[in-house]
């Protein structure tokens, strides 16, 4: 996951994630710098997706 891009455009990223994974809430997507693993874990827990799938989504859609 490219965290530099995610930090700079977090509101856009959050909207895209909510579109892709309707199960996510605003609380799930609370981003705290330096806690990317926690964020991915919350997304995993809510969606049931593998970590690799979530990281690939970030790499593919967050540019």
PDB file of N, CA, C and O in Angstrom, residues 4-57:
ATOM      1  N   UNK A   4       2.020   7.124   1.249  1.00  0.00           N
ATOM      2  CA  UNK A   4       2.197   8.542   0.956  1.00  0.00           C
ATOM      3  C   UNK A   4       1.027   9.082   0.136  1.00  0.00           C
ATOM      4  O   UNK A   4       0.533  10.165   0.375  1.00  0.00           O
ATOM      5  N   UNK A   5       0.585   8.314  -0.818  1.00  0.00           N
ATOM      6  CA  UNK A   5      -0.554   8.740  -1.622  1.00  0.00           C
ATOM      7  C   UNK A   5      -1.810   8.727  -0.772  1.00  0.00           C
ATOM      8  O   UNK A   5      -2.611   9.647  -0.814  1.00  0.00           O
ATOM      9  N   UNK A   6      -1.976   7.700   0.025  1.00  0.00           N
ATOM     10  CA  UNK A   6      -3.166   7.595   0.862  1.00  0.00           C
ATOM     11  C   UNK A   6      -3.260   8.783   1.816  1.00  0.00           C
ATOM     12  O   UNK A   6      -4.333   9.326   2.032  1.00  0.00           O
ATOM     13  N   UNK A   7      -2.164   9.212   2.379  1.00  0.00           N
ATOM     14  CA  UNK A   7      -2.183  10.338   3.306  1.00  0.00           C
ATOM     15  C   UNK A   7      -2.609  11.625   2.615  1.00  0.00           C
ATOM     16  O   UNK A   7      -3.379  12.401   3.149  1.00  0.00           O
ATOM     17  N   UNK A   8      -2.113  11.848   1.419  1.00  0.00           N
ATOM     18  CA  UNK A   8      -2.390  13.090   0.720  1.00  0.00           C
ATOM     19  C   UNK A   8      -3.805  13.208   0.198  1.00  0.00           C
ATOM     20  O   UNK A   8      -4.324  14.298   0.043  1.00  0.00           O
ATOM     21  N   UNK A   9      -4.439  12.119  -0.080  1.00  0.00           N
ATOM     22  CA  UNK A   9      -5.769  12.127  -0.688  1.00  0.00           C
ATOM     23  C   UNK A   9      -6.752  11.289   0.119  1.00  0.00           C
ATOM     24  O   UNK A   9      -7.608  10.616  -0.458  1.00  0.00           O
ATOM     25  N   UNK A  10      -6.650  11.308   1.419  1.00  0.00           N
ATOM     26  CA  UNK A  10      -7.401  10.361   2.228  1.00  0.00           C
ATOM     27  C   UNK A  10      -8.913  10.448   2.031  1.00  0.00           C
ATOM     28  O   UNK A  10      -9.589   9.420   1.970  1.00  0.00           O
ATOM     29  N   UNK A  11      -9.491  11.621   1.899  1.00  0.00           N
ATOM     30  CA  UNK A  11     -10.938  11.719   1.705  1.00  0.00           C
ATOM     31  C   UNK A  11     -11.376  11.062   0.403  1.00  0.00           C
ATOM     32  O   UNK A  11     -12.419  10.407   0.351  1.00  0.00           O
ATOM     33  N   UNK A  12     -10.590  11.209  -0.640  1.00  0.00           N
ATOM     34  CA  UNK A  12     -10.891  10.563  -1.914  1.00  0.00           C
ATOM     35  C   UNK A  12     -10.760   9.053  -1.774  1.00  0.00           C
ATOM     36  O   UNK A  12     -11.625   8.293  -2.217  1.00  0.00           O
ATOM     37  N   UNK A  13      -9.691   8.622  -1.148  1.00  0.00           N
ATOM     38  CA  UNK A  13      -9.454   7.197  -0.941  1.00  0.00           C
ATOM     39  C   UNK A  13     -10.587   6.583  -0.121  1.00  0.00           C
ATOM     40  O   UNK A  13     -11.104   5.508  -0.455  1.00  0.00           O
ATOM     41  N   UNK A  14     -10.986   7.270   0.924  1.00  0.00           N
ATOM     42  CA  UNK A  14     -12.049   6.771   1.785  1.00  0.00           C
ATOM     43  C   UNK A  14     -13.339   6.577   0.988  1.00  0.00           C
ATOM     44  O   UNK A  14     -14.015   5.554   1.120  1.00  0.00           O
ATOM     45  N   UNK A  15     -13.671   7.529   0.138  1.00  0.00           N
ATOM     46  CA  UNK A  15     -14.857   7.407  -0.699  1.00  0.00           C
ATOM     47  C   UNK A  15     -14.779   6.224  -1.645  1.00  0.00           C
ATOM     48  O   UNK A  15     -15.752   5.489  -1.816  1.00  0.00           O
ATOM     49  N   UNK A  16     -13.619   6.024  -2.247  1.00  0.00           N
ATOM     50  CA  UNK A  16     -13.430   4.884  -3.154  1.00  0.00           C
ATOM     51  C   UNK A  16     -13.556   3.562  -2.412  1.00  0.00           C
ATOM     52  O   UNK A  16     -14.152   2.610  -2.920  1.00  0.00           O
ATOM     53  N   UNK A  17     -12.979   3.491  -1.214  1.00  0.00           N
ATOM     54  CA  UNK A  17     -13.065   2.258  -0.432  1.00  0.00           C
ATOM     55  C   UNK A  17     -14.506   1.945  -0.051  1.00  0.00           C
ATOM     56  O   UNK A  17     -14.937   0.793  -0.107  1.00  0.00           O
ATOM     57  N   UNK A  18     -15.258   2.974   0.324  1.00  0.00           N
ATOM     58  CA  UNK A  18     -16.652   2.756   0.687  1.00  0.00           C
ATOM     59  C   UNK A  18     -17.474   2.307  -0.519  1.00  0.00           C
ATOM     60  O   UNK A  18     -18.410   1.528  -0.371  1.00  0.00           O
ATOM     61  N   UNK A  19     -17.116   2.777  -1.716  1.00  0.00           N
ATOM     62  CA  UNK A  19     -17.801   2.310  -2.920  1.00  0.00           C
ATOM     63  C   UNK A  19     -17.451   0.860  -3.224  1.00  0.00           C
ATOM     64  O   UNK A  19     -18.307   0.072  -3.602  1.00  0.00           O
ATOM     65  N   UNK A  20     -16.192   0.511  -3.058  1.00  0.00           N
ATOM     66  CA  UNK A  20     -15.740  -0.847  -3.371  1.00  0.00           C
ATOM     67  C   UNK A  20     -16.175  -1.860  -2.320  1.00  0.00           C
ATOM     68  O   UNK A  20     -16.469  -3.004  -2.644  1.00  0.00           O
ATOM     69  N   UNK A  21     -16.190  -1.436  -1.058  1.00  0.00           N
ATOM     70  CA  UNK A  21     -16.521  -2.325   0.049  1.00  0.00           C
ATOM     71  C   UNK A  21     -17.631  -1.676   0.867  1.00  0.00           C
ATOM     72  O   UNK A  21     -17.373  -0.966   1.832  1.00  0.00           O
ATOM     73  N   UNK A  22     -18.855  -1.917   0.465  1.00  0.00           N
ATOM     74  CA  UNK A  22     -20.010  -1.256   1.077  1.00  0.00           C
ATOM     75  C   UNK A  22     -20.143  -1.547   2.568  1.00  0.00           C
ATOM     76  O   UNK A  22     -20.800  -0.793   3.287  1.00  0.00           O
ATOM     77  N   UNK A  23     -19.505  -2.583   3.050  1.00  0.00           N
ATOM     78  CA  UNK A  23     -19.596  -2.955   4.457  1.00  0.00           C
ATOM     79  C   UNK A  23     -18.875  -1.990   5.387  1.00  0.00           C
ATOM     80  O   UNK A  23     -19.091  -1.984   6.590  1.00  0.00           O
ATOM     81  N   UNK A  24     -17.992  -1.162   4.829  1.00  0.00           N
ATOM     82  CA  UNK A  24     -17.153  -0.294   5.651  1.00  0.00           C
ATOM     83  C   UNK A  24     -17.925   0.925   6.155  1.00  0.00           C
ATOM     84  O   UNK A  24     -18.748   1.484   5.454  1.00  0.00           O
ATOM     85  N   UNK A  25     -17.603   1.316   7.380  1.00  0.00           N
ATOM     86  CA  UNK A  25     -18.192   2.512   7.973  1.00  0.00           C
ATOM     87  C   UNK A  25     -17.121   3.589   8.091  1.00  0.00           C
ATOM     88  O   UNK A  25     -15.930   3.316   7.912  1.00  0.00           O
ATOM     89  N   UNK A  26     -17.536   4.797   8.433  1.00  0.00           N
ATOM     90  CA  UNK A  26     -16.558   5.872   8.655  1.00  0.00           C
ATOM     91  C   UNK A  26     -15.603   5.507   9.783  1.00  0.00           C
ATOM     92  O   UNK A  26     -14.414   5.819   9.719  1.00  0.00           O
ATOM     93  N   UNK A  27     -16.110   4.849  10.818  1.00  0.00           N
ATOM     94  CA  UNK A  27     -15.242   4.438  11.921  1.00  0.00           C
ATOM     95  C   UNK A  27     -14.191   3.430  11.454  1.00  0.00           C
ATOM     96  O   UNK A  27     -13.053   3.461  11.912  1.00  0.00           O
ATOM     97  N   UNK A  28     -14.577   2.525  10.559  1.00  0.00           N
ATOM     98  CA  UNK A  28     -13.616   1.554  10.031  1.00  0.00           C
ATOM     99  C   UNK A  28     -12.495   2.258   9.287  1.00  0.00           C
ATOM    100  O   UNK A  28     -11.365   1.785   9.272  1.00  0.00           O
ATOM    101  N   UNK A  29     -12.817   3.374   8.672  1.00  0.00           N
ATOM    102  CA  UNK A  29     -11.867   4.062   7.805  1.00  0.00           C
ATOM    103  C   UNK A  29     -11.205   5.266   8.464  1.00  0.00           C
ATOM    104  O   UNK A  29     -10.683   6.135   7.770  1.00  0.00           O
ATOM    105  N   UNK A  30     -11.191   5.297   9.770  1.00  0.00           N
ATOM    106  CA  UNK A  30     -10.473   6.360  10.467  1.00  0.00           C
ATOM    107  C   UNK A  30      -8.989   6.106  10.262  1.00  0.00           C
ATOM    108  O   UNK A  30      -8.452   5.092  10.679  1.00  0.00           O
ATOM    109  N   UNK A  31      -8.342   7.023   9.577  1.00  0.00           N
ATOM    110  CA  UNK A  31      -6.930   6.864   9.243  1.00  0.00           C
ATOM    111  C   UNK A  31      -6.073   7.617  10.241  1.00  0.00           C
ATOM    112  O   UNK A  31      -6.296   8.798  10.491  1.00  0.00           O
ATOM    113  N   UNK A  32      -5.099   6.919  10.797  1.00  0.00           N
ATOM    114  CA  UNK A  32      -4.136   7.539  11.684  1.00  0.00           C
ATOM    115  C   UNK A  32      -2.756   7.249  11.107  1.00  0.00           C
ATOM    116  O   UNK A  32      -2.411   6.084  10.868  1.00  0.00           O
ATOM    117  N   UNK A  33      -2.008   8.289  10.850  1.00  0.00           N
ATOM    118  CA  UNK A  33      -0.675   8.124  10.284  1.00  0.00           C
ATOM    119  C   UNK A  33       0.142   7.144  11.113  1.00  0.00           C
ATOM    120  O   UNK A  33       0.134   7.194  12.339  1.00  0.00           O
ATOM    121  N   UNK A  34       0.812   6.237  10.429  1.00  0.00           N
ATOM    122  CA  UNK A  34       1.650   5.255  11.099  1.00  0.00           C
ATOM    123  C   UNK A  34       0.903   4.004  11.519  1.00  0.00           C
ATOM    124  O   UNK A  34       1.505   3.071  12.032  1.00  0.00           O
ATOM    125  N   UNK A  35      -0.401   3.958  11.312  1.00  0.00           N
ATOM    126  CA  UNK A  35      -1.180   2.789  11.726  1.00  0.00           C
ATOM    127  C   UNK A  35      -1.871   2.139  10.529  1.00  0.00           C
ATOM    128  O   UNK A  35      -3.019   1.735  10.591  1.00  0.00           O
ATOM    129  N   UNK A  36      -1.131   2.038   9.441  1.00  0.00           N
ATOM    130  CA  UNK A  36      -1.682   1.448   8.233  1.00  0.00           C
ATOM    131  C   UNK A  36      -2.074  -0.006   8.449  1.00  0.00           C
ATOM    132  O   UNK A  36      -3.096  -0.462   7.931  1.00  0.00           O
ATOM    133  N   UNK A  37      -1.272  -0.753   9.233  1.00  0.00           N
ATOM    134  CA  UNK A  37      -1.588  -2.158   9.496  1.00  0.00           C
ATOM    135  C   UNK A  37      -2.912  -2.293  10.221  1.00  0.00           C
ATOM    136  O   UNK A  37      -3.698  -3.196   9.935  1.00  0.00           O
ATOM    137  N   UNK A  38      -3.169  -1.397  11.156  1.00  0.00           N
ATOM    138  CA  UNK A  38      -4.433  -1.420  11.889  1.00  0.00           C
ATOM    139  C   UNK A  38      -5.599  -1.140  10.943  1.00  0.00           C
ATOM    140  O   UNK A  38      -6.639  -1.798  11.005  1.00  0.00           O
ATOM    141  N   UNK A  39      -5.433  -0.182  10.057  1.00  0.00           N
ATOM    142  CA  UNK A  39      -6.475   0.142   9.082  1.00  0.00           C
ATOM    143  C   UNK A  39      -6.766  -1.062   8.192  1.00  0.00           C
ATOM    144  O   UNK A  39      -7.924  -1.433   8.000  1.00  0.00           O
ATOM    145  N   UNK A  40      -5.729  -1.691   7.674  1.00  0.00           N
ATOM    146  CA  UNK A  40      -5.924  -2.861   6.821  1.00  0.00           C
ATOM    147  C   UNK A  40      -6.600  -3.980   7.609  1.00  0.00           C
ATOM    148  O   UNK A  40      -7.486  -4.657   7.098  1.00  0.00           O
ATOM    149  N   UNK A  41      -6.220  -4.152   8.864  1.00  0.00           N
ATOM    150  CA  UNK A  41      -6.851  -5.165   9.714  1.00  0.00           C
ATOM    151  C   UNK A  41      -8.335  -4.908   9.897  1.00  0.00           C
ATOM    152  O   UNK A  41      -9.152  -5.843   9.863  1.00  0.00           O
ATOM    153  N   UNK A  42      -8.714  -3.645  10.090  1.00  0.00           N
ATOM    154  CA  UNK A  42     -10.136  -3.308  10.235  1.00  0.00           C
ATOM    155  C   UNK A  42     -10.897  -3.596   8.948  1.00  0.00           C
ATOM    156  O   UNK A  42     -12.016  -4.108   8.975  1.00  0.00           O
ATOM    157  N   UNK A  43     -10.290  -3.260   7.812  1.00  0.00           N
ATOM    158  CA  UNK A  43     -10.935  -3.529   6.527  1.00  0.00           C
ATOM    159  C   UNK A  43     -11.073  -5.040   6.327  1.00  0.00           C
ATOM    160  O   UNK A  43     -12.118  -5.526   5.901  1.00  0.00           O
ATOM    161  N   UNK A  44     -10.028  -5.791   6.663  1.00  0.00           N
ATOM    162  CA  UNK A  44     -10.072  -7.245   6.557  1.00  0.00           C
ATOM    163  C   UNK A  44     -11.205  -7.821   7.401  1.00  0.00           C
ATOM    164  O   UNK A  44     -11.970  -8.670   6.935  1.00  0.00           O
ATOM    165  N   UNK A  45     -11.286  -7.382   8.624  1.00  0.00           N
ATOM    166  CA  UNK A  45     -12.287  -7.901   9.551  1.00  0.00           C
ATOM    167  C   UNK A  45     -13.704  -7.636   9.032  1.00  0.00           C
ATOM    168  O   UNK A  45     -14.577  -8.498   9.086  1.00  0.00           O
ATOM    169  N   UNK A  46     -13.930  -6.449   8.531  1.00  0.00           N
ATOM    170  CA  UNK A  46     -15.265  -6.055   8.084  1.00  0.00           C
ATOM    171  C   UNK A  46     -15.651  -6.727   6.765  1.00  0.00           C
ATOM    172  O   UNK A  46     -16.785  -7.122   6.585  1.00  0.00           O
ATOM    173  N   UNK A  47     -14.681  -6.875   5.844  1.00  0.00           N
ATOM    174  CA  UNK A  47     -15.011  -7.374   4.509  1.00  0.00           C
ATOM    175  C   UNK A  47     -14.725  -8.857   4.310  1.00  0.00           C
ATOM    176  O   UNK A  47     -15.260  -9.461   3.393  1.00  0.00           O
ATOM    177  N   UNK A  48     -13.837  -9.416   5.129  1.00  0.00           N
ATOM    178  CA  UNK A  48     -13.451 -10.811   4.947  1.00  0.00           C
ATOM    179  C   UNK A  48     -12.443 -11.014   3.829  1.00  0.00           C
ATOM    180  O   UNK A  48     -12.123 -12.141   3.475  1.00  0.00           O
ATOM    181  N   UNK A  49     -11.933  -9.930   3.281  1.00  0.00           N
ATOM    182  CA  UNK A  49     -10.953 -10.003   2.195  1.00  0.00           C
ATOM    183  C   UNK A  49      -9.561 -10.276   2.758  1.00  0.00           C
ATOM    184  O   UNK A  49      -9.249  -9.911   3.889  1.00  0.00           O
ATOM    185  N   UNK A  50      -8.718 -10.893   1.936  1.00  0.00           N
ATOM    186  CA  UNK A  50      -7.334 -11.158   2.325  1.00  0.00           C
ATOM    187  C   UNK A  50      -6.538  -9.856   2.319  1.00  0.00           C
ATOM    188  O   UNK A  50      -6.834  -8.932   1.553  1.00  0.00           O
ATOM    189  N   UNK A  51      -5.528  -9.799   3.158  1.00  0.00           N
ATOM    190  CA  UNK A  51      -4.672  -8.610   3.236  1.00  0.00           C
ATOM    191  C   UNK A  51      -4.098  -8.257   1.868  1.00  0.00           C
ATOM    192  O   UNK A  51      -4.052  -7.092   1.481  1.00  0.00           O
ATOM    193  N   UNK A  52      -3.673  -9.277   1.130  1.00  0.00           N
ATOM    194  CA  UNK A  52      -3.094  -9.057  -0.188  1.00  0.00           C
ATOM    195  C   UNK A  52      -4.097  -8.388  -1.129  1.00  0.00           C
ATOM    196  O   UNK A  52      -3.732  -7.532  -1.934  1.00  0.00           O
ATOM    197  N   UNK A  53      -5.364  -8.799  -1.036  1.00  0.00           N
ATOM    198  CA  UNK A  53      -6.397  -8.197  -1.887  1.00  0.00           C
ATOM    199  C   UNK A  53      -6.601  -6.721  -1.560  1.00  0.00           C
ATOM    200  O   UNK A  53      -6.772  -5.889  -2.459  1.00  0.00           O
ATOM    201  N   UNK A  54      -6.580  -6.395  -0.286  1.00  0.00           N
ATOM    202  CA  UNK A  54      -6.760  -5.009   0.138  1.00  0.00           C
ATOM    203  C   UNK A  54      -5.567  -4.162  -0.292  1.00  0.00           C
ATOM    204  O   UNK A  54      -5.730  -3.064  -0.827  1.00  0.00           O
ATOM    205  N   UNK A  55      -4.365  -4.680  -0.088  1.00  0.00           N
ATOM    206  CA  UNK A  55      -3.179  -3.945  -0.509  1.00  0.00           C
ATOM    207  C   UNK A  55      -3.151  -3.770  -2.027  1.00  0.00           C
ATOM    208  O   UNK A  55      -2.780  -2.709  -2.521  1.00  0.00           O
ATOM    209  N   UNK A  56      -3.577  -4.793  -2.764  1.00  0.00           N
ATOM    210  CA  UNK A  56      -3.637  -4.681  -4.224  1.00  0.00           C
ATOM    211  C   UNK A  56      -4.650  -3.616  -4.628  1.00  0.00           C
ATOM    212  O   UNK A  56      -4.391  -2.835  -5.548  1.00  0.00           O
ATOM    213  N   UNK A  57      -5.779  -3.555  -3.933  1.00  0.00           N
ATOM    214  CA  UNK A  57      -6.767  -2.528  -4.235  1.00  0.00           C
ATOM    215  C   UNK A  57      -6.145  -1.136  -4.061  1.00  0.00           C
ATOM    216  O   UNK A  57      -6.290  -0.282  -4.918  1.00  0.00           O
TER     217      UNK A  57
END
